Coordinates of N, CA, C and O in Angstrom, one line a residue:
R1 N -7.7 8.5 -22.6 CA -8.3 8.1 -20.9 C -7.2 7.0 -20.8 O -6.7 7.4 -19.4
Q2 N -6.8 6.4 -21.3 CA -5.3 5.4 -20.9 C -4.0 6.1 -21.0 O -3.5 5.9 -20.0
F3 N -4.1 7.3 -21.5 CA -3.0 7.7 -21.3 C -3.0 8.9 -20.4 O -1.6 8.7 -19.1
L4 N -4.1 9.2 -19.4 CA -4.2 9.9 -18.1 C -3.8 8.8 -16.9 O -3.1 8.7 -16.2
H5 N -4.3 7.5 -17.4 CA -4.0 7.0 -16.1 C -2.8 6.1 -16.1 O -1.9 5.9 -15.3
K6 N -2.0 6.1 -17.5 CA -0.4 5.8 -17.3 C 0.4 6.6 -16.9 O 1.1 6.5 -16.2
T7 N 0.2 8.4 -16.8 CA 0.8 9.0 -16.4 C 0.3 9.1 -14.8 O 1.8 9.5 -13.5
T8 N -0.5 9.0 -14.8 CA -0.9 8.8 -13.1 C -0.5 7.8 -12.0 O 0.4 7.8 -11.2
A9 N -0.4 6.3 -13.3 CA 0.4 5.8 -12.3 C 2.4 5.7 -12.2 O 2.9 5.3 -11.4
K10 N 2.6 6.1 -13.4 CA 3.8 6.4 -13.0 C 4.2 7.8 -12.0 O 5.3 7.3 -11.9
F11 N 3.0 8.2 -11.8 CA 4.0 9.9 -10.9 C 3.7 9.1 -9.6 O 4.8 9.4 -8.6
C12 N 2.9 8.1 -9.2 CA 2.4 7.2 -7.8 C 3.8 6.1 -7.7 O 4.2 6.2 -6.6
Q13 N 4.5 5.6 -8.8 CA 5.5 5.1 -8.5 C 6.5 5.5 -8.7 O 7.4 5.3 -7.4
N14 N 6.5 7.1 -8.9 CA 8.0 7.8 -8.5 C 7.6 8.4 -7.4 O 8.5 8.1 -7.0
S15 N 6.4 9.0 -6.9 CA 6.1 9.1 -5.4 C 6.8 8.2 -4.6 O 7.7 8.4 -3.7
V16 N 6.6 6.9 -4.7 CA 6.8 5.9 -3.9 C 8.4 5.8 -4.1 O 8.6 4.7 -2.5
K17 N 8.6 5.8 -4.7 CA 9.8 5.2 -5.5 C 11.1 6.4 -4.6 O 12.2 5.9 -3.6
T18 N 10.8 7.7 -4.5 CA 11.5 8.8 -3.8 C 11.2 8.8 -2.0 O 12.1 8.7 -1.4
F19 N 10.2 8.4 -1.7 CA 9.8 7.9 -0.4 C 10.5 7.1 0.2 O 11.1 7.0 0.9
V20 N 10.6 5.7 -0.7 CA 11.0 4.7 -0.3 C 13.0 5.0 0.0 O 13.9 4.6 0.4
E21 N 13.7 5.6 -1.0 CA 14.9 6.0 -0.8 C 15.4 7.4 0.0 O 16.3 6.4 0.8
Q22 N 14.3 7.9 -0.2 CA 14.9 8.6 1.1 C 14.9 8.0 2.7 O 15.5 8.3 3.4
T23 N 14.0 7.0 2.5 CA 13.9 6.0 4.4 C 14.9 5.6 4.5 O 15.4 5.5 4.9
N24 N 15.2 4.8 3.4 CA 16.9 4.4 3.1 C 17.5 4.7 3.1 O 18.7 4.4 4.1
D25 N 17.1 5.9 2.5 CA 19.1 6.8 3.0 C 19.1 7.5 4.4 O 19.9 7.9 5.2
L26 N 17.8 7.5 5.2 CA 17.5 8.1 6.7 C 18.6 7.1 7.6 O 19.0 6.7 8.1
V27 N 18.0 5.6 7.5 CA 18.2 4.1 7.8 C 20.0 4.4 7.7 O 20.7 3.8 8.8
E28 N 20.6 4.4 6.3 CA 21.6 4.5 5.7 C 22.5 5.2 7.2 O 23.8 5.1 7.5
Q29 N 22.2 6.3 7.1 CA 22.8 7.3 8.0 C 23.0 7.2 9.5 O 23.7 7.3 10.1
M30 N 21.8 6.7 10.3 CA 21.6 5.8 11.3 C 22.8 5.2 11.6 O 23.5 5.2 12.7
K31 N 22.7 4.0 10.8 CA 23.5 3.2 11.1 C 25.0 3.1 10.4 O 25.9 3.4 11.8
L32 N 25.2 4.5 9.8 CA 26.3 5.1 9.5 C 27.2 5.6 11.3 O 27.7 5.6 11.7
L33 N 25.8 6.8 11.8 CA 26.1 7.1 13.0 C 26.3 6.1 14.1 O 27.3 6.4 15.4
C34 N 25.3 5.3 14.2 CA 25.9 4.5 15.1 C 27.2 3.3 15.4 O 27.6 2.9 15.9
T35 N 27.5 2.9 14.0 CA 28.5 2.3 13.8 C 30.0 3.1 13.8 O 31.1 2.5 13.1
D36 N 29.9 4.1 13.3 CA 30.8 5.5 13.2 C 32.0 5.7 14.0 O 33.3 5.6 14.1
S37 N 31.7 5.3 15.9 CA 32.3 5.6 16.6 C 33.6 4.5 16.8 O 32.2 3.5 17.1
N38 N 34.0 3.9 17.1 CA 35.0 3.2 17.3 C 35.2 3.1 18.7 O 35.3 2.0 19.5
S39 N 35.1 3.9 19.8 CA 35.1 4.0 20.9 C 33.9 3.9 21.7 O 32.3 4.3 21.1
D40 N 33.5 4.0 23.1 CA 32.6 3.7 23.8 C 31.8 5.3 23.4 O 32.3 6.3 23.1
V41 N 30.5 5.2 23.3 CA 29.6 6.4 23.1 C 29.5 7.1 24.8 O 29.5 6.3 25.7
S42 N 30.0 8.3 24.9 CA 29.1 8.7 25.7 C 28.2 9.2 26.3 O 27.4 9.0 25.1
T43 N 27.8 9.8 26.9 CA 26.3 9.9 27.7 C 26.0 11.2 26.7 O 24.8 10.6 26.3
G44 N 26.7 12.3 26.7 CA 25.9 13.0 25.4 C 25.6 12.8 23.9 O 24.6 13.0 23.5
S45 N 26.3 11.7 23.9 CA 26.9 11.2 22.4 C 25.1 10.8 22.4 O 24.6 10.3 21.4
A46 N 24.9 9.8 23.7 CA 24.2 8.9 23.3 C 22.8 9.9 23.6 O 21.7 9.1 22.6
R47 N 22.8 10.4 24.0 CA 21.2 11.4 23.9 C 21.6 11.9 23.0 O 20.5 12.2 22.0
R48 N 22.1 12.7 22.3 CA 22.1 13.2 20.8 C 21.4 12.4 20.1 O 20.3 12.4 18.7
M49 N 22.3 10.8 19.8 CA 21.9 9.8 19.6 C 20.0 9.3 19.3 O 19.7 9.4 18.5
K50 N 19.6 9.1 21.1 CA 18.4 8.7 20.8 C 17.5 10.4 20.6 O 16.2 9.8 19.8
Q51 N 17.6 11.6 20.5 CA 16.9 12.0 20.0 C 16.8 12.3 19.0 O 15.5 12.5 18.4
L52 N 18.4 12.0 18.0 CA 17.9 12.0 16.7 C 17.1 10.7 15.8 O 16.5 10.8 15.3
H53 N 17.1 10.0 16.4 CA 16.5 8.8 16.4 C 15.0 9.4 16.7 O 14.1 8.7 15.9
K54 N 14.8 9.6 17.6 CA 13.4 10.0 17.9 C 12.8 11.0 16.8 O 11.5 10.9 16.9
S55 N 13.7 12.3 16.5 CA 13.5 12.8 15.9 C 13.4 12.2 14.2 O 12.1 12.7 13.7
S56 N 13.8 11.7 14.0 CA 13.8 10.7 12.7 C 12.9 10.0 12.5 O 11.7 10.2 11.9
V57 N 12.0 9.2 13.4 CA 11.3 8.5 13.2 C 9.5 9.1 13.4 O 8.9 9.0 12.6
Q58 N 9.7 10.0 14.2 CA 9.0 11.2 14.3 C 8.7 12.1 12.5 O 7.2 11.7 12.6
S59 N 9.9 12.4 12.2 CA 9.8 12.6 10.8 C 8.9 11.9 9.6 O 8.0 12.1 9.6
L60 N 10.0 10.8 10.0 CA 9.1 9.0 9.3 C 7.3 8.8 9.4 O 6.9 8.8 8.2
T61 N 7.2 9.3 10.7 CA 5.6 9.0 10.8 C 5.3 10.1 10.2 O 3.4 9.9 10.0
N62 N 5.3 11.2 10.2 CA 4.4 12.4 9.8 C 4.8 11.8 8.0 O 3.5 13.1 7.9
Q63 N 6.0 11.3 7.8 CA 5.1 11.6 6.1 C 4.6 10.2 5.5 O 3.8 10.1 4.7
I64 N 4.5 9.1 6.6 CA 3.6 8.1 6.3 C 2.3 8.3 6.2 O 1.4 7.6 5.9
K65 N 2.0 9.5 7.6 CA 0.5 9.3 8.1 C -0.1 9.9 6.7 O -1.8 9.1 6.6
P66 N -0.2 10.4 6.0 CA -1.1 11.4 5.3 C -1.3 10.2 3.5 O -2.2 9.8 3.8
I67 N -0.1 9.2 3.8 CA -0.2 7.8 2.4 C -1.0 7.4 3.5 O -2.0 6.9 2.2
A68 N -0.7 6.7 4.5 CA -1.7 5.6 4.8 C -3.1 6.3 4.6 O -4.1 5.2 4.6
T69 N -3.6 7.2 5.5 CA -5.2 7.5 5.6 C -5.6 7.6 3.7 O -7.0 7.3 4.1
Q70 N -4.5 8.8 3.6 CA -5.1 8.2 2.0 C -5.8 6.9 0.7 O -6.7 6.7 0.5
F71 N -4.7 6.3 1.5 CA -4.5 4.5 1.5 C -6.2 3.6 1.8 O -7.3 3.1 0.8
K72 N -6.2 4.7 2.9 CA -7.5 3.5 3.7 C -8.7 4.1 3.1 O -9.5 3.3 2.8
K73 N -9.1 5.4 2.6 CA -9.6 5.9 2.2 C -9.9 5.0 0.1 O -11.2 4.6 0.3
V74 N -9.3 5.1 -0.4 CA -8.9 4.6 -1.2 C -9.9 3.1 -1.5 O -10.4 2.7 -1.6
I75 N -9.4 2.5 -0.4 CA -9.5 0.9 0.0 C -10.8 1.1 0.4 O -12.0 0.0 0.1
D76 N -11.4 1.6 1.6 CA -12.8 2.2 1.9 C -13.8 2.5 0.6 O -15.0 1.7 0.6
Q77 N -13.6 3.2 -0.1 CA -14.1 3.6 -1.1 C -14.3 2.5 -2.4 O -15.6 1.9 -3.0
K78 N -13.3 1.7 -2.6 CA -13.1 0.2 -3.1 C -14.1 -0.7 -2.5 O -14.6 -1.2 -3.6
V79 N -14.0 -0.9 -1.0 CA -14.7 -1.9 -0.7 C -16.1 -1.3 -0.5 O -17.4 -2.3 -0.9
A80 N -16.6 0.0 -0.8 CA -17.9 -0.1 -0.8 C -18.7 0.4 -2.1 O -19.7 -0.2 -2.4
N81 N -17.6 0.4 -3.2 CA -18.3 0.2 -4.4 C -18.2 -1.5 -4.9 O -19.4 -1.6 -5.9
S82 N -17.8 -1.8 -4.5 CA -17.8 -3.2 -5.0 C -18.2 -4.4 -4.5 O -18.8 -5.1 -4.8
L83 N -17.9 -4.5 -2.7 CA -18.3 -5.6 -1.8 C -19.3 -5.1 -1.3 O -20.0 -6.1 -1.2
A84 N -19.8 -4.2 -0.8 CA -20.5 -3.6 0.2 C -22.2 -4.0 -0.4 O -23.0 -4.5 0.3
S85 N -22.4 -4.0 -1.8 CA -24.2 -4.8 -2.6 C -23.8 -5.7 -2.2 O -25.0 -6.5 -2.5
S86 N -22.7 -6.6 -2.5 CA -22.7 -8.1 -3.0 C -23.1 -8.6 -1.3 O -23.7 -9.2 -1.0
L87 N -22.4 -7.6 -0.4 CA -22.1 -8.3 1.2 C -24.0 -8.2 1.6 O -24.4 -9.1 1.9
K88 N -24.5 -7.0 1.3 CA -25.9 -6.8 1.9 C -26.6 -7.9 0.9 O -28.2 -8.7 1.5
T89 N -26.6 -8.2 -0.4 CA -27.4 -9.0 -1.2 C -27.3 -10.6 -0.2 O -28.4 -11.3 -0.6
G90 N -25.8 -11.1 0.0 CA -25.5 -12.3 0.6 C -26.0 -12.4 1.7 O -26.8 -13.4 2.4
A91 N -26.1 -11.2 2.5 CA -27.1 -11.3 3.8 C -28.3 -11.3 3.7 O -29.1 -12.3 4.6
R92 N -28.8 -10.7 3.2 CA -31.0 -10.7 2.9 C -30.8 -12.5 2.1 O -32.1 -12.8 2.6
K93 N -30.4 -12.6 1.6 CA -30.4 -14.1 0.7 C -30.4 -15.3 1.9 O -30.9 -16.2 2.2
G94 N -29.5 -14.7 3.1 CA -29.0 -16.0 3.6 C -29.7 -16.2 4.7 O -30.5 -16.9 5.6
S95 N -30.3 -14.8 5.1 CA -31.6 -14.8 6.6 C -33.1 -14.8 5.5 O -33.7 -15.4 6.6
Q96 N -33.5 -14.7 4.0 CA -34.7 -15.9 3.8 C -34.5 -17.3 3.8 O -35.4 -18.0 4.1
S97 N -33.3 -17.7 3.7 CA -33.3 -19.1 3.7 C -33.0 -19.6 5.1 O -33.5 -20.5 5.0
A98 N -32.3 -19.1 6.0 CA -32.3 -19.3 7.4 C -33.4 -20.2 8.4 O -32.9 -21.0 8.3
M99 N -34.5 -19.4 8.3 CA -35.4 -19.8 8.9 C -35.8 -21.7 8.5 O -35.9 -22.4 9.0
S100 N -35.5 -21.6 7.3 CA -36.1 -23.3 6.6 C -35.5 -24.1 6.5 O -36.0 -25.4 7.0
T101 N -33.7 -23.5 7.3 CA -33.0 -24.4 6.8 C -32.9 -25.0 8.3 O -32.9 -26.2 8.7
V102 N -32.8 -24.0 9.4 CA -33.2 -24.1 10.7 C -34.2 -25.1 11.1 O -34.1 -26.3 11.8
V103 N -35.5 -24.9 10.6 CA -36.6 -25.6 11.0 C -36.4 -27.1 9.9 O -37.1 -28.0 10.6
S104 N -35.6 -27.3 9.3 CA -35.4 -28.3 8.6 C -34.7 -29.2 9.3 O -35.3 -30.5 9.5
W105 N -34.0 -28.9 10.2 CA -33.1 -29.7 11.4 C -34.0 -30.4 12.7 O -33.2 -31.1 12.7
G106 N -35.3 -29.8 12.7 CA -35.7 -30.0 14.2 C -36.0 -31.4 14.0 O -35.8 -32.4 13.4
S107 N -36.7 -31.9 15.4 CA -37.6 -33.0 15.6 C -38.1 -34.0 14.7 O -38.3 -32.9 14.1
K108 N -37.6 -35.3 14.7 CA -38.0 -36.1 13.5 C -39.5 -35.5 13.8 O -40.9 -36.1 12.8
S109 N -40.1 -36.1 15.3 CA -41.4 -35.9 15.7 C -42.2 -34.6 15.2 O -43.8 -33.9 15.1
R110 N -41.7 -33.5 14.4 CA -41.8 -31.9 13.8 C -41.8 -31.7 12.6 O -42.6 -30.5 12.2
R111 N -41.1 -33.1 11.9 CA -40.7 -32.7 10.6 C -40.9 -34.3 9.8 O -41.6 -35.2 10.7
T112 N -41.9 -33.6 8.9 CA -42.5 -35.2 7.6 C -41.8 -36.1 7.3 O -40.6 -35.7 7.4
K113 N -42.2 -37.0 6.7 CA -40.6 -37.5 6.7 C -39.9 -37.4 5.5 O -38.8 -37.3 5.3
S114 N -40.6 -36.5 4.6 CA -39.6 -36.0 3.6 C -39.5 -35.1 3.5 O -38.1 -34.8 3.1
E115 N -39.4 -34.2 4.5 CA -38.4 -33.4 4.9 C -37.2 -33.8 6.0 O -36.2 -33.2 5.8
R116 N -37.4 -35.1 6.7 CA -36.2 -35.4 7.3 C -35.2 -36.3 6.2 O -34.0 -36.5 7.0
A117 N -35.6 -36.2 5.1 CA -34.2 -37.0 3.8 C -33.1 -36.3 3.8 O -32.8 -35.1 4.2
P118 N -32.5 -37.1 3.7 CA -30.9 -36.2 3.9 C -30.3 -34.9 2.5 O -29.8 -34.7 3.0
D119 N -31.3 -35.6 1.6 CA -30.9 -34.5 0.9 C -32.2 -32.8 1.3 O -31.9 -31.8 0.0
K120 N -32.5 -32.6 2.5 CA -33.3 -31.7 3.5 C -32.6 -31.4 3.7 O -33.3 -30.3 5.2
N121 N -31.0 -31.8 4.4 CA -30.6 -31.1 5.7 C -31.5 -31.3 6.7 O -31.0 -31.0 8.0
G122 N -31.8 -32.5 6.3 CA -32.3 -33.3 7.8 C -30.8 -33.7 8.9 O -30.2 -34.0 8.0
L123 N -31.3 -33.3 10.4 CA -30.2 -33.8 11.1 C -30.9 -34.7 11.8 O -31.9 -34.9 12.4
Y124 N -29.9 -36.2 12.4 CA -30.5 -36.8 13.7 C -30.8 -36.0 14.7 O -29.7 -35.1 15.1
Y125 N -31.3 -36.1 15.5 CA -31.7 -35.3 16.9 C -30.5 -34.8 17.2 O -30.4 -33.8 18.5
M126 N -29.8 -35.9 17.8 CA -28.3 -35.6 18.6 C -27.9 -34.6 18.0 O -27.3 -33.6 18.6
T127 N -27.3 -34.6 16.7 CA -26.7 -34.1 16.0 C -27.4 -32.6 16.0 O -26.8 -31.8 16.3
Y128 N -28.6 -32.2 15.7 CA -29.9 -30.9 15.9 C -29.3 -30.8 16.9 O -29.5 -29.4 17.5
K129 N -29.3 -31.4 18.5 CA -29.7 -30.7 19.5 C -28.1 -30.3 19.7 O -27.6 -28.6 20.5
A130 N -27.1 -30.8 19.3 CA -25.6 -30.4 19.8 C -25.4 -28.7 18.7 O -24.5 -28.0 19.6
V131 N -26.0 -28.6 17.7 CA -26.0 -27.8 16.7 C -26.6 -26.6 17.5 O -25.6 -25.4 17.5
T132 N -27.5 -26.8 17.9 CA -28.2 -25.6 18.7 C -27.9 -25.4 20.3 O -27.8 -24.1 20.6
R133 N -27.3 -26.0 20.4 CA -26.4 -26.0 21.9 C -25.3 -24.8 22.0 O -24.7 -24.4 22.2
R134 N -24.7 -24.8 19.9 CA -24.0 -23.7 20.4 C -24.8 -22.7 19.4 O -24.1 -21.6 19.7

Protein backbone atom coordinates (compact mmCIF):
# COMPACT_ATOMS: atom_id res chain seq x y z
CA ARG A 1 0.00 0.00 0.00
CA GLN A 2 2.81 2.40 0.83
CA PHE A 3 4.46 1.55 -2.50
CA LEU A 4 1.28 2.64 -4.26
CA HIS A 5 1.26 5.97 -2.39
CA LYS A 6 4.92 6.59 -3.23
CA THR A 7 4.37 5.73 -6.91
CA THR A 8 1.34 8.03 -7.11
CA ALA A 9 3.25 10.84 -5.40
CA LYS A 10 6.17 10.46 -7.83
CA PHE A 11 3.79 10.51 -10.79
CA CYS A 12 2.11 13.68 -9.51
CA GLN A 13 5.45 15.32 -8.82
CA ASN A 14 6.77 14.47 -12.30
CA SER A 15 3.58 15.73 -13.90
CA VAL A 16 3.73 19.06 -12.07
CA LYS A 17 7.46 19.40 -12.79
CA THR A 18 6.88 18.83 -16.51
CA PHE A 19 4.04 21.36 -16.54
CA VAL A 20 6.15 24.00 -14.79
CA GLU A 21 9.09 23.40 -17.14
CA GLN A 22 6.86 23.72 -20.21
CA THR A 23 5.35 26.92 -18.84
CA ASN A 24 8.83 28.27 -18.15
CA ASP A 25 9.90 27.41 -21.72
CA LEU A 26 6.88 29.25 -23.09
CA VAL A 27 7.62 32.36 -21.05
CA GLU A 28 11.29 32.26 -22.08
CA GLN A 29 10.29 32.00 -25.76
CA MET A 30 8.00 34.98 -25.36
CA LYS A 31 10.77 37.00 -23.68
CA LEU A 32 13.18 36.13 -26.49
CA LEU A 33 10.62 37.08 -29.10
CA CYS A 34 10.02 40.43 -27.44
CA THR A 35 13.71 41.28 -26.90
CA ASP A 36 15.13 39.69 -30.05
CA SER A 37 14.32 42.63 -32.25
CA ASN A 38 16.84 45.51 -32.02
CA SER A 39 14.76 47.83 -34.18
CA ASP A 40 11.31 49.25 -33.68
CA VAL A 41 8.56 46.70 -33.93
CA SER A 42 6.38 47.04 -37.00
CA THR A 43 2.61 47.02 -36.81
CA GLY A 44 2.39 43.56 -38.42
CA SER A 45 5.01 42.17 -36.07
CA ALA A 46 3.25 43.68 -33.05
CA ARG A 47 -0.03 42.18 -34.22
CA ARG A 48 1.62 38.75 -34.61
CA MET A 49 3.20 39.02 -31.14
CA LYS A 50 -0.14 39.97 -29.63
CA GLN A 51 -1.84 37.04 -31.36
CA LEU A 52 0.95 34.68 -30.25
CA HIS A 53 0.61 35.93 -26.68
CA LYS A 54 -3.16 35.53 -26.78
CA SER A 55 -2.97 31.98 -28.12
CA SER A 56 -0.23 31.06 -25.62
CA VAL A 57 -2.26 32.36 -22.71
CA GLN A 58 -5.32 30.48 -23.98
CA SER A 59 -3.26 27.29 -24.30
CA LEU A 60 -1.93 27.76 -20.77
CA THR A 61 -5.46 28.36 -19.49
CA ASN A 62 -6.66 25.17 -21.17
CA GLN A 63 -3.83 23.22 -19.50
CA ILE A 64 -4.39 24.71 -16.04
CA LYS A 65 -8.20 24.48 -15.99
CA PRO A 66 -8.45 20.65 -15.62
CA ILE A 67 -5.74 20.69 -12.95
CA ALA A 68 -7.54 23.42 -11.00
CA THR A 69 -10.87 21.60 -11.34
CA GLN A 70 -9.37 18.35 -10.07
CA PHE A 71 -7.66 20.21 -7.21
CA LYS A 72 -10.98 21.81 -6.21
CA LYS A 73 -12.67 18.39 -6.19
CA VAL A 74 -9.96 16.96 -3.94
CA ILE A 75 -10.15 19.91 -1.55
CA ASP A 76 -13.96 19.77 -1.44
CA GLN A 77 -13.81 16.06 -0.68
CA LYS A 78 -11.25 16.56 2.11
CA VAL A 79 -13.33 19.35 3.63
CA ALA A 80 -16.47 17.22 3.42
CA ASN A 81 -14.72 14.24 5.02
CA SER A 82 -12.85 16.01 7.81
CA LEU A 83 -14.37 19.42 8.53
CA ALA A 84 -18.06 19.18 7.71
CA SER A 85 -18.97 16.89 10.61
CA SER A 86 -16.95 19.03 13.06
CA LEU A 87 -18.64 22.19 11.82
CA LYS A 88 -22.10 20.64 12.15
CA THR A 89 -21.32 19.43 15.67
CA GLY A 90 -19.97 22.86 16.64
CA ALA A 91 -23.00 24.62 15.19
CA ARG A 92 -25.38 22.28 17.03
CA LYS A 93 -23.59 22.74 20.37
CA GLY A 94 -23.36 26.49 19.84
CA SER A 95 -27.05 26.84 19.09
CA GLN A 96 -27.91 24.74 22.15
CA SER A 97 -25.91 26.96 24.52
CA ALA A 98 -26.62 30.29 22.77
CA MET A 99 -29.99 31.02 24.35
CA SER A 100 -28.83 30.34 27.90
CA THR A 101 -25.78 32.55 27.33
CA VAL A 102 -27.85 35.40 25.91
CA VAL A 103 -30.41 35.10 28.69
CA SER A 104 -27.57 35.34 31.23
CA TRP A 105 -26.67 38.73 29.73
CA GLY A 106 -30.11 40.13 30.39
CA SER A 107 -31.35 42.88 32.68
CA LYS A 108 -30.54 42.60 36.38
CA SER A 109 -34.22 42.84 37.20
CA ARG A 110 -34.87 39.66 35.19
CA ARG A 111 -31.96 37.64 36.61
CA THR A 112 -31.35 36.27 40.03
CA LYS A 113 -28.28 37.38 41.97
CA SER A 114 -26.47 34.10 41.20
CA GLU A 115 -27.16 34.51 37.46
CA ARG A 116 -25.55 37.95 37.55
CA ALA A 117 -22.26 36.65 38.93
CA PRO A 118 -19.18 37.40 36.77
CA ASP A 119 -18.47 33.68 36.37
CA LYS A 120 -21.91 33.24 34.74
CA ASN A 121 -21.25 35.69 31.89
CA GLY A 122 -23.26 38.42 33.59
CA LEU A 123 -23.01 41.79 31.84
CA TYR A 124 -23.76 45.25 33.15
CA TYR A 125 -26.98 46.57 31.64
CA MET A 126 -25.32 49.17 29.40
CA THR A 127 -22.90 46.53 28.07
CA TYR A 128 -25.83 44.20 27.45
CA LYS A 129 -27.69 46.99 25.67
CA ALA A 130 -24.68 47.76 23.45
CA VAL A 131 -24.20 44.07 22.59
CA THR A 132 -27.83 43.53 21.66
CA ARG A 133 -27.87 46.61 19.44
CA ARG A 134 -25.11 45.18 17.24
